[in-house]
Coordinates of C-alpha atoms and ligand atoms in Angstrom, one line a residue:
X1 CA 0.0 0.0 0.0
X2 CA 1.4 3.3 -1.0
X3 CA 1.6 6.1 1.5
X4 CA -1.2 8.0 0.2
X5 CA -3.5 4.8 0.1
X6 CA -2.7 3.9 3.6
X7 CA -3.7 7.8 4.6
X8 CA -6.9 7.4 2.8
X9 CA -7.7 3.8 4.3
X10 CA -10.1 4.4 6.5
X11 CA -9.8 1.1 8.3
X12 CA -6.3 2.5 9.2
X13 CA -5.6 2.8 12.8
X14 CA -5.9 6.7 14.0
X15 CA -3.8 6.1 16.6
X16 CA -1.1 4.6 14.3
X17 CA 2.0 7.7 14.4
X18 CA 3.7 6.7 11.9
X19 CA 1.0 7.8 9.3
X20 CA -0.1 11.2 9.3
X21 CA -3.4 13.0 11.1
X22 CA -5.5 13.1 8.2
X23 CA -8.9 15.1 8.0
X24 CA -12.2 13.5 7.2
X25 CA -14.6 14.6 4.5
X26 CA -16.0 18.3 5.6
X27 CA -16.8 21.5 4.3
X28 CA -15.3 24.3 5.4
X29 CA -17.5 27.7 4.9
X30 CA -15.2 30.8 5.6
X31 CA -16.6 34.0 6.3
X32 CA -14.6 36.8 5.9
X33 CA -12.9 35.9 2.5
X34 CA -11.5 38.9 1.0
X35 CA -9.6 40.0 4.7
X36 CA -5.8 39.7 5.3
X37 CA -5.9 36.5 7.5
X38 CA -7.9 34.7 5.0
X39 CA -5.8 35.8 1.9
X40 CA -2.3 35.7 4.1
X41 CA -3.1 32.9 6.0
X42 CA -6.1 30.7 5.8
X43 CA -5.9 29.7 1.9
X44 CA -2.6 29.1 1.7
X45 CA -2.6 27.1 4.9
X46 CA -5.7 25.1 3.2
X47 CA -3.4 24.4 0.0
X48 CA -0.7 23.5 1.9
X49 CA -2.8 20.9 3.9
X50 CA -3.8 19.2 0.1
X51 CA -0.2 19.5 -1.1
X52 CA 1.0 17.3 2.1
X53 CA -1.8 15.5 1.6
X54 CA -3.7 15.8 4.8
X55 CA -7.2 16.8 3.2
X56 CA -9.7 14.0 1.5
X57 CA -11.0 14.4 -1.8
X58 CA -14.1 14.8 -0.2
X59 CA -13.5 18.1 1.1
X60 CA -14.6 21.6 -0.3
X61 CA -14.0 25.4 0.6
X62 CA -17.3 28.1 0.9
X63 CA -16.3 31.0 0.7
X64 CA -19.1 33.7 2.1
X65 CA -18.6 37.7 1.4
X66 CA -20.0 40.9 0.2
X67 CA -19.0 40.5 -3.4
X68 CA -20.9 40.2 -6.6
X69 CA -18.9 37.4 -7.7
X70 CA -18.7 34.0 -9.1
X71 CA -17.1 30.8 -8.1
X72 CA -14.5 31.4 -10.5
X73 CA -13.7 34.7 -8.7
X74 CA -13.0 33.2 -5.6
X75 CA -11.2 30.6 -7.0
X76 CA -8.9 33.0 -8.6
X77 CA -8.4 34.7 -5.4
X78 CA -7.6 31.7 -3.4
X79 CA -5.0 31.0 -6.5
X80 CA -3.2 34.6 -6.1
X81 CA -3.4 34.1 -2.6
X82 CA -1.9 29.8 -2.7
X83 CA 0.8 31.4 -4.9
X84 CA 2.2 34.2 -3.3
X85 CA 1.8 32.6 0.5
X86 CA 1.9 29.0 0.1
X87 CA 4.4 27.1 2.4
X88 CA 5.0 24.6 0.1
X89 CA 5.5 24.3 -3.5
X90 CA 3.0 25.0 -5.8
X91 CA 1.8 22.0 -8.1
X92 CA -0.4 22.3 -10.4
X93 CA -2.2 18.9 -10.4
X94 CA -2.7 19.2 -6.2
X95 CA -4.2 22.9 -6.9
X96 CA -6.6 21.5 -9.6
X97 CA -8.4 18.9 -7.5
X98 CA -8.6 21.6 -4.5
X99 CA -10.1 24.3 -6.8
X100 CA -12.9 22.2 -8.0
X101 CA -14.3 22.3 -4.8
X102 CA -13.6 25.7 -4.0
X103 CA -16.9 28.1 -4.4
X104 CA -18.9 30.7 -3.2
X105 CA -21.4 32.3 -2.1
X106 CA -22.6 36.6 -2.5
X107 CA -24.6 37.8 0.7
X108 CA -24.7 40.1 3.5
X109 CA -24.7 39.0 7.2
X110 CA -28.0 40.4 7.4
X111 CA -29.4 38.9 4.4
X112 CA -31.5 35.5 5.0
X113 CA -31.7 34.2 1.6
X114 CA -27.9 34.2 1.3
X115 CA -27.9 32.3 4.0
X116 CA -30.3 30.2 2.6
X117 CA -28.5 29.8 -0.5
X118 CA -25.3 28.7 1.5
X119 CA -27.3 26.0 3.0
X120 CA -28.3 24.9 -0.2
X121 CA -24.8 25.4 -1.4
X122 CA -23.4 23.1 1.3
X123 CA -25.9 20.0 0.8
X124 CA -25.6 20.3 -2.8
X125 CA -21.8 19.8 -2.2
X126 CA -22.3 16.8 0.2
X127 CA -23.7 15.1 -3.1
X128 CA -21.4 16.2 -5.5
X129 CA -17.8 16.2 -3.6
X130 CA -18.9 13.4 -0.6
X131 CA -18.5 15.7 2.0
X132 CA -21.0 13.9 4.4
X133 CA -22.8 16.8 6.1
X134 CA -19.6 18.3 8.0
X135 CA -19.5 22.0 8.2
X136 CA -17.1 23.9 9.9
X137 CA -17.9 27.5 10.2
X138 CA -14.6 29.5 9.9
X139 CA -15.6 33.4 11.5
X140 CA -12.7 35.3 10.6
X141 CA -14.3 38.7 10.6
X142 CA -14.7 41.7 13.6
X143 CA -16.7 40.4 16.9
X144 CA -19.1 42.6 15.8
X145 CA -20.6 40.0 13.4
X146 CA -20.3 37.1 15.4
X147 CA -23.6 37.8 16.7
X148 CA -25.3 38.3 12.9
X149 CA -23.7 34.9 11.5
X150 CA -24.1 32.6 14.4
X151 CA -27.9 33.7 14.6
X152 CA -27.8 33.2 10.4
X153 CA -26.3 29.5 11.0
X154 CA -29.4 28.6 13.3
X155 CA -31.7 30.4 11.5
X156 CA -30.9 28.5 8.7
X157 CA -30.6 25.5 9.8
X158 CA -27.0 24.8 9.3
X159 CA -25.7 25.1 12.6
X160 CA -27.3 21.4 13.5
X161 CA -26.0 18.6 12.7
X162 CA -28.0 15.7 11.1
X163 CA -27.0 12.0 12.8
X164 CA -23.7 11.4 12.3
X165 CA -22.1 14.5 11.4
X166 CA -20.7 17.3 12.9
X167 CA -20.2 20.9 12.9
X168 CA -17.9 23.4 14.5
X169 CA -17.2 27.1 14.6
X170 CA -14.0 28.5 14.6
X171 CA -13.5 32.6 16.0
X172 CA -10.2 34.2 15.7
X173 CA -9.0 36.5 18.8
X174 CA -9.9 38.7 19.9
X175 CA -12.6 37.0 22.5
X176 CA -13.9 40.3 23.6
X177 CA -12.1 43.6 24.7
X178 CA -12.7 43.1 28.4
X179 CA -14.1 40.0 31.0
X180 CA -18.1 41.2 30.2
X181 CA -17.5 41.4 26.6
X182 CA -15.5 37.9 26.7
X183 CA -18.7 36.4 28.3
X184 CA -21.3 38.0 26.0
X185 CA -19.7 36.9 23.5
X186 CA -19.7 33.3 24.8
X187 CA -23.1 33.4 25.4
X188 CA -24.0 34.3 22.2
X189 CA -21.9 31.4 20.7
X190 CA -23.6 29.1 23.3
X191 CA -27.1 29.7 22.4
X192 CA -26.0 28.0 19.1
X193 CA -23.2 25.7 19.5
X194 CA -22.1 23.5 22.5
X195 CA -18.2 24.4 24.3
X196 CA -16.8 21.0 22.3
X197 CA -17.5 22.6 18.4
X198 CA -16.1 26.0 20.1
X199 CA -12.8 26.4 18.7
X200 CA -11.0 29.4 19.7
X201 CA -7.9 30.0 18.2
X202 CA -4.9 31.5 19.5
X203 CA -2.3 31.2 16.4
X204 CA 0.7 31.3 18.9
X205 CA -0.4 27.9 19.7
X206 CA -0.4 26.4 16.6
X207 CA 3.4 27.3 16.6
X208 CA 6.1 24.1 16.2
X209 CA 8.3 26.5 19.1
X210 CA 5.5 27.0 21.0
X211 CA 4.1 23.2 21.3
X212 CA 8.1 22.4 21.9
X213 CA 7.6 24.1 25.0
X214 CA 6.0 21.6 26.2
X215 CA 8.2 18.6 24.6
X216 CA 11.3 20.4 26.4
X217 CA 9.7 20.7 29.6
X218 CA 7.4 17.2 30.1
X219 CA 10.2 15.2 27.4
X220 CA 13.2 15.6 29.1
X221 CA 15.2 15.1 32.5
X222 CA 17.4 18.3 32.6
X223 CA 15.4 20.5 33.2
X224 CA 12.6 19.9 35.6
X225 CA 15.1 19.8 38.7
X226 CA 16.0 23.3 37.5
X227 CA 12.6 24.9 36.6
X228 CA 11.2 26.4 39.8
X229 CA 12.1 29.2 42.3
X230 CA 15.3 27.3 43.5
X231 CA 17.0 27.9 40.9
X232 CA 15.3 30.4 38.3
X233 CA 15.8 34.4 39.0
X234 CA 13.3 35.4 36.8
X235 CA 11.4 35.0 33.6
X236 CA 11.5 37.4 30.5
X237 CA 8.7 36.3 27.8
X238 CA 9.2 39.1 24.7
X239 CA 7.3 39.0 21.6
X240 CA 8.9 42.4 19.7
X241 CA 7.7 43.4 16.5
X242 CA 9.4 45.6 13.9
X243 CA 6.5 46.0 11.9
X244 CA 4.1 49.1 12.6
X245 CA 0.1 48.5 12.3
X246 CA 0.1 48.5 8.7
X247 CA -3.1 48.5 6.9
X248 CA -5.2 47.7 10.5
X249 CA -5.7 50.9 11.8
X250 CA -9.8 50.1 12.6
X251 CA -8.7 46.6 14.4
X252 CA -5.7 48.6 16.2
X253 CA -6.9 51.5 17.2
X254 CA -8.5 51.4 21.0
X255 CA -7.8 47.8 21.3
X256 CA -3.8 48.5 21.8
X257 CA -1.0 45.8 22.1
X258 CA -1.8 44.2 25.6
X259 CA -5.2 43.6 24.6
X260 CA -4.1 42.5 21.3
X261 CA -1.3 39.9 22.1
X262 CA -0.7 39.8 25.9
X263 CA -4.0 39.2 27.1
X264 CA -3.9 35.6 24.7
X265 CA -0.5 35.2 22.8
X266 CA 2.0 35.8 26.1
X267 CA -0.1 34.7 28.3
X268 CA -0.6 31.2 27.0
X269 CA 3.5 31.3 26.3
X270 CA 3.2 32.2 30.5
X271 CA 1.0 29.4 31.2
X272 CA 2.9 26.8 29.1
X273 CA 6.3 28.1 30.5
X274 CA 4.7 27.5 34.4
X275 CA 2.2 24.9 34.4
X276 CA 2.3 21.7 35.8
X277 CA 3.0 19.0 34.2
X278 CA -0.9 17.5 32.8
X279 CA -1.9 14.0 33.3
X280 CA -2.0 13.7 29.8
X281 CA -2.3 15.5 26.3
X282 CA -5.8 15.6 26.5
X283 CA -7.2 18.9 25.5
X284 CA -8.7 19.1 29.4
X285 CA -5.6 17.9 31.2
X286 CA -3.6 20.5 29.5
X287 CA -6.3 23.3 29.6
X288 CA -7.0 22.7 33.6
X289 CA -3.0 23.0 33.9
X290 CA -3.1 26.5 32.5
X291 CA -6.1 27.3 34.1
X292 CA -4.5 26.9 37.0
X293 CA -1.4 28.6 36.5
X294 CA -3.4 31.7 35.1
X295 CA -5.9 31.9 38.2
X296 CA -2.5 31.7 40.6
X297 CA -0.9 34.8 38.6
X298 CA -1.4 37.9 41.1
X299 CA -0.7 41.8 39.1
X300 CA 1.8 43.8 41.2
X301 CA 0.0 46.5 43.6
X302 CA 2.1 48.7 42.3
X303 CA 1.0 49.4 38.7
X304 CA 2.8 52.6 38.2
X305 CA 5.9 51.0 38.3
X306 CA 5.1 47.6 37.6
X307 CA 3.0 48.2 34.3
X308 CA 4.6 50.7 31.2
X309 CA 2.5 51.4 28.0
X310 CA 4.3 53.5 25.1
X311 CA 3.4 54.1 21.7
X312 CA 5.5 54.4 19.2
X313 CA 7.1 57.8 17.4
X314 CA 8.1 58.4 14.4
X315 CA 11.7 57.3 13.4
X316 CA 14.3 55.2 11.5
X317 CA 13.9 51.3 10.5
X318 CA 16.3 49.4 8.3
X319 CA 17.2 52.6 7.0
X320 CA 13.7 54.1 6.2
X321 CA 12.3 56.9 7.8
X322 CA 8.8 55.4 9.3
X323 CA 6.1 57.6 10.8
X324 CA 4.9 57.7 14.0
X325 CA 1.7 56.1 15.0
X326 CA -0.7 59.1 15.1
X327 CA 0.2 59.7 11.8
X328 CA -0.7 56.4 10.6
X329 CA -3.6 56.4 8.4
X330 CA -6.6 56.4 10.0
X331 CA -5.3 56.5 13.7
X332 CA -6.8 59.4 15.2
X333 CA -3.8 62.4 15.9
X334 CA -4.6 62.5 19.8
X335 CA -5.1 58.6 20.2
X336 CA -3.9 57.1 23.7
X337 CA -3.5 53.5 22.2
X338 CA -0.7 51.3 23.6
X339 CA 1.6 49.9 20.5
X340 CA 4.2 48.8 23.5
X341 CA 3.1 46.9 26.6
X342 CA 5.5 45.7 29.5
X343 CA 4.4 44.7 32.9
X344 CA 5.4 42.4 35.4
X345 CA 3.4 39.1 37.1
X346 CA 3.9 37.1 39.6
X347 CA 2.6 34.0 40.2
X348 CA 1.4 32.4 43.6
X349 CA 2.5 29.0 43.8
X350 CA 5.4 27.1 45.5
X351 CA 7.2 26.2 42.1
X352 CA 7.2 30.2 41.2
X353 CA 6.6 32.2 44.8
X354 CA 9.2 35.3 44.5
X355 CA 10.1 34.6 40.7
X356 CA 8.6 37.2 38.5
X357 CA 7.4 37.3 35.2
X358 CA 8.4 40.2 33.3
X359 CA 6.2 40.1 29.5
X360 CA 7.1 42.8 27.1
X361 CA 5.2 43.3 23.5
X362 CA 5.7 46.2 21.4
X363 CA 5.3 47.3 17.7
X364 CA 8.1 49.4 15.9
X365 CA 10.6 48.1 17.8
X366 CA 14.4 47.0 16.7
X367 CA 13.6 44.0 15.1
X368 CA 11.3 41.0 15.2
X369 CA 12.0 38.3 17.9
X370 CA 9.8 36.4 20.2
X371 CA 11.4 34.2 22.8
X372 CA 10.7 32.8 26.4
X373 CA 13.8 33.2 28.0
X374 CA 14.2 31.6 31.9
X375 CA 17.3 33.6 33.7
X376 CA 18.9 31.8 36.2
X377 CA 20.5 32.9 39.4
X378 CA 24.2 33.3 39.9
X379 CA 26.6 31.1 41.4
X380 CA 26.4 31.8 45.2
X381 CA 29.9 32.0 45.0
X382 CA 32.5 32.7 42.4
X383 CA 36.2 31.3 43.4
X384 CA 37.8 34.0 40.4
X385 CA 39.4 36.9 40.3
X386 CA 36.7 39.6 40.4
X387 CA 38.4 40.8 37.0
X388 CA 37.6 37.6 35.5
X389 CA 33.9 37.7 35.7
X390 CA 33.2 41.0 34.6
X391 CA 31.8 39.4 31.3
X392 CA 29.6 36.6 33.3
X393 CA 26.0 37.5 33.1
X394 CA 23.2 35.1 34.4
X395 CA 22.6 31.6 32.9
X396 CA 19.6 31.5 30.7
X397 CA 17.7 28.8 28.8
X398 CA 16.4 30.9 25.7
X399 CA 13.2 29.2 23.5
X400 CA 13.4 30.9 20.6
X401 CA 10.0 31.4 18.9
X402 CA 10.5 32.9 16.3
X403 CA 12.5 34.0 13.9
X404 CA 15.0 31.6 14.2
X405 CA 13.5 28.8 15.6
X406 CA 15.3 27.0 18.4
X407 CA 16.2 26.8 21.8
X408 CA 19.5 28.6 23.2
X409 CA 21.4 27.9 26.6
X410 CA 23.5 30.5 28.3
X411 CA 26.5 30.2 30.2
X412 CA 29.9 30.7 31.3
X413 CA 33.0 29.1 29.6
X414 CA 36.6 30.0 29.9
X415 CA 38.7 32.1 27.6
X416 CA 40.9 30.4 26.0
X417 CA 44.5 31.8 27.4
X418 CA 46.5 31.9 30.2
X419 CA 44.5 33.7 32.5
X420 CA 41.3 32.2 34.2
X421 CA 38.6 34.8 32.6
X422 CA 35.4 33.2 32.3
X423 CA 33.1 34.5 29.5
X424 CA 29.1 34.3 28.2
X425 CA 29.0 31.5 25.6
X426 CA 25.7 30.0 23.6
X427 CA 24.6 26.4 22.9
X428 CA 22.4 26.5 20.2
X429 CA 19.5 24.1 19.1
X430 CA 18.2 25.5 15.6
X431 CA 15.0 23.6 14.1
X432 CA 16.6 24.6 10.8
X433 CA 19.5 22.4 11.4
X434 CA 17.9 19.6 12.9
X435 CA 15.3 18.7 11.3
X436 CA 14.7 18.3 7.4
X437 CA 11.2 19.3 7.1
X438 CA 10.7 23.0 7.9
X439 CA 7.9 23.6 10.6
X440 CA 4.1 24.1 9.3
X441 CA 2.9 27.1 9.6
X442 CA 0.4 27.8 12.9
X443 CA -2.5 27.6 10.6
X444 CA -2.0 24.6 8.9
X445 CA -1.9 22.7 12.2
X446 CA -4.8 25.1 13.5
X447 CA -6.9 23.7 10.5
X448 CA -6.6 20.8 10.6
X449 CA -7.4 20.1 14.2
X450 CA -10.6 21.6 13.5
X451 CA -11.4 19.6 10.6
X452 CA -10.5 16.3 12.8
X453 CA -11.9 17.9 16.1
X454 CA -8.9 18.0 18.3
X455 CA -9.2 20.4 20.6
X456 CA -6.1 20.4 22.8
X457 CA -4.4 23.6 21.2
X458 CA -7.5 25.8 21.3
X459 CA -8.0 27.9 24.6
X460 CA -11.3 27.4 26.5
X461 CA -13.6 29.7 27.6
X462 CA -12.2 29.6 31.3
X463 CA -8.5 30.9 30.4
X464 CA -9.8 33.4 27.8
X465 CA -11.5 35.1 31.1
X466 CA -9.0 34.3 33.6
X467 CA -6.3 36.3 30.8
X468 CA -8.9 39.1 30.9
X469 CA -9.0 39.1 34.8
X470 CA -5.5 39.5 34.5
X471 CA -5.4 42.5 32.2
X472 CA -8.5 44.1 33.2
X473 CA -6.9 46.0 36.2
X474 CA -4.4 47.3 34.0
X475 CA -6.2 48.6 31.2
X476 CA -8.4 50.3 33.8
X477 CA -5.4 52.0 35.7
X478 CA -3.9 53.0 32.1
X479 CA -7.5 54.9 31.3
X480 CA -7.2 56.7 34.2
X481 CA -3.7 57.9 34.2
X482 CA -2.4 59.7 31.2
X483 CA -1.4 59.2 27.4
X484 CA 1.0 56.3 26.7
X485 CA 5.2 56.9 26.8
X486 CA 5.8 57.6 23.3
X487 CA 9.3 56.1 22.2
X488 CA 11.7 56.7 18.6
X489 CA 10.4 53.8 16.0
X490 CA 13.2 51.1 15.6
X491 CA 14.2 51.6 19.0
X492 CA 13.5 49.2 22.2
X493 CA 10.3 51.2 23.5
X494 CA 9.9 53.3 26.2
X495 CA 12.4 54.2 29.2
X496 CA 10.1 53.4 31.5
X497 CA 10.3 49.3 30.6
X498 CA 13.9 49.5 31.6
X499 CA 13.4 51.9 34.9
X500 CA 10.6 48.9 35.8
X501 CA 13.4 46.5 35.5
X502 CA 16.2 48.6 36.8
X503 CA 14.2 48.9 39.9
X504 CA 14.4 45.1 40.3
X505 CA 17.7 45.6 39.9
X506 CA 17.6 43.4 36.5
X507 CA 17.6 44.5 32.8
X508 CA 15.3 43.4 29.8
X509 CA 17.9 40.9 27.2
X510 CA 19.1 42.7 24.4
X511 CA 17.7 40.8 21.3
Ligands
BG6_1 C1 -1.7 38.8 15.9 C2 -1.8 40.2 16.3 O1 -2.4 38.0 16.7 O2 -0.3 38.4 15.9 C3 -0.9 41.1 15.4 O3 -3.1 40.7 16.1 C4 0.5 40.6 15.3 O4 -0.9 42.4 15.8 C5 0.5 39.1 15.0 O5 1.2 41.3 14.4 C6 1.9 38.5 15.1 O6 1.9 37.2 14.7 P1 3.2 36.4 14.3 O7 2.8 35.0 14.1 O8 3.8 37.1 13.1 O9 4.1 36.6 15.5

């Protein structure tokens, strides 16, 4: 049997790892077609799936949008999009068979018949591809809609499932702009769907690095002994963009980078990083772990000090002038929106009492890097010459995200010489160099453990709220008191980050 026919046998044992996860026969409907994520993101990731052959032939793409246009249209936009974003190579033959089931569907959120005409759409295709009444519902357009479109899918008819099938509905972040807002928004999705075809998707998880976290932690020997308040200083988790807002000034604006990437992105890289280890991989082993570790995180009383929003000015990066972010298009010239976000948490258990957690996000900045880096304390004692040690800095074990994808350990080696001068060195992991196949991207993953149903890398409803418990407090003291720190674009954000660390008498990492 040839590797393809034994992915496609379906008396093939699902638990068998040495063949690959492959999705059933389903529909997925995507709302939201002509946006950046679907066109960046979400196609490509879908062609990439067919070109590693993880989709059945019995699969089909709906795409739903304001457009007057044909299948054909779509199709050719899902084409530009494969092409210019794919992961993997384009060929033409694996493109031809996933076009054919690509089409869509004109309508307004508002508008019943569309709705209508995509259920009719969707049954038609169950005929003519085999795609045996399994809808997911992909809703990657504002929270404002979510309302509209779920209601749509009931109205319709299409949210339930006839015996045997399934459906789901996917929503990007993110959930809601506060703890209220995150639970109306649940509600709504609950008076249609149940929690288990609720998937919430946090792209950071779908990330190789990010999963790795939790290879490197539960995987190995070395470092559990390590990985506590005996022997850990402190925790740095950065995610630093160089990129400004670009063309998402209406998404950006008001939201601000804590609410856009802390209140999910670091603090599911904070949970992973702390938790427990889970009783298993099951989605609600690992989910109760970070529960837990998210409900033990305590803000500092001090926010003044202990919290720093800036917003970025206008300045130099990679040698071109950039402006400022009230002189972005669309951004209002007096707008108090954060584009940097630093603030520290601790976290009240006995693995962590005392060790904080300094998170740091910021758009603009000196160039991209995202990392999890875990600093350890120094020797109690160091039997050298002070002179020696001037260039020993703490030990570290670096996880680097992204761009380059690995994991880094810090420490101190000798110089070679005569004299006994002990120095900062790196060991370096790199994905690149390990491993021959280059990571998927989040998305693929993402997709296609919604097309099999496997929930463990999608948040539940009980962290999204317990991350906006967290940030609540500090969004409320940062309305209250004053405009942001504004700080030169293509530098490493606002003074006051570094005075917050200076006071604990560390420094951020130079990336
Ligand atoms: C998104 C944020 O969730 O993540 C964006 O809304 C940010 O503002 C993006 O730019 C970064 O994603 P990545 O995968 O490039 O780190």
């Amino acid at each position: 049997m040839t590797r393809i026919e034994n992915i496609l046998n379906p008396l093939r044992d699902p638990r068998d790892k040495r063949l690959p996860r492959v999705a059933g026969p389903c529909v997925l409907v995507l709302f939201g077609v002509t946006g950046d994520l679907a066109r960046k993101k979400l196609l490509p990731a879908i062609y990439d799936l067919a070109n590693r052959g993880l989709l059945p032939p019995g699969f089909a793409v709906v795409g739903f949008a304001r457009r007057d246009w044909e299948h054909q249209d779509f199709r050719q936009l899902a084409h530009d999009a494969v092409k210019e974003h794919a992961r993997t190579p384009f060929r033409e033959e694996v493109w031809n068979q996933l076009s054919e089931g690509i089409h869509f569907v004109p309508g307004t959120f508002d508008d019943d018949a569309a709705f209508e005409q995509l259920a009719t759409a969707v049954k038609e295709l169950d005929v003519k591809r085999g795609t045996g009444g399994n809808y997911a519902f992909y809703l990657s357009i504002p929270p404002k809609f979510f309302q509209d479109v779920v209601k749509q899918l009931q109205r319709s008819g299409l949210s339930k499932p006839s015996e045997g099938s399934w459906r789901r509905v996917v929503i990007e972040k993110p959930f809601g702009h506060d703890l209220a807002s995150a639970r109306e928004l649940n509600e709504i999705l609950h008076e249609v769907f149940p929690e288990e075809s609720i998937f919430r998707i946090d792209h950071y998880l779908g990330k190789e690095t990010v999963q790795n976290i939790l290879a490197l932690r539960f995987a190995n020997t070395l470092y559990e002994p390590i990985w506590n308040r005996s022997y850990v200083d402190h925790v740095q988790i950065t995610m630093a963009e160089d990129i400004g807002i670009g063309g998402r000034a209406g998404y950006f604006d008001g939201i601000g980078a804590a609410r856009d990437v802390i209140q999910n992105h670091l603090l599911q890289l904070l949970a992973l990083t702390a938790m427990e280890e889970p009783v298993s991989f099951e989605a609600e082993s690992v989910r109760a772990e970070k529960a837990k570790i998210l409900s033990a995180v305590r803000l500092p009383a001090d926010l003044d000090t202990y919290s720093v929003r800036g917003q970025y000015a206008a300045g130099w990066q990679g040698g071109v002038k950039v402006p400022g972010f009230r002189e972005e298009e669309g951004i209002s010239p007096g707008s108090r929106t954060d584009t940097y976000a630093a603030m520290r948490l601790d976290i009240d258990t006995r693995r962590w009492a005392g060790v904080p957690f300094y998170l740091r996000t910021g758009k603009r900045l000196a160039r991209r890097a995202t990392e999890v880096a875990l600093m350890f304390q120094r020797a109690p004692h160091l039997p050298f010459a002070q002179t020696d040690t001037e260039e020993l800095g703490q030990n570290a074990l670096v996880i680097r995200v992204q761009p380059d994808e690995g994991v880094t350990l810090r420490f101190g080696s000798k110089v070679p010489g005569t004299s006994m001068e002990v120095r900062d060195v790196n060991m370096d992991f790199d994905y690149g160099e390990s491993f021959t196949e280059s990571s998927p991207e989040a998305y693929e993953r993402l997709l296609l453990d919604v097309l099999i149903g496997d929930p463990p890398l999608f948040p539940r409803q009980e962290e999204v709220e317990l991350s906006w418990r967290i940030l609540d407090p500090v969004e409320e003291y940062w309305d209250k008191h004053g405009a942001p720190e504004s700080y030169p674009s293509g530098s490493w954000g606002p003074k006051a980050a570094d005075e917050m660390m200076a006071r604990d008498g560390r420094a951020w990492r130079r990336l």
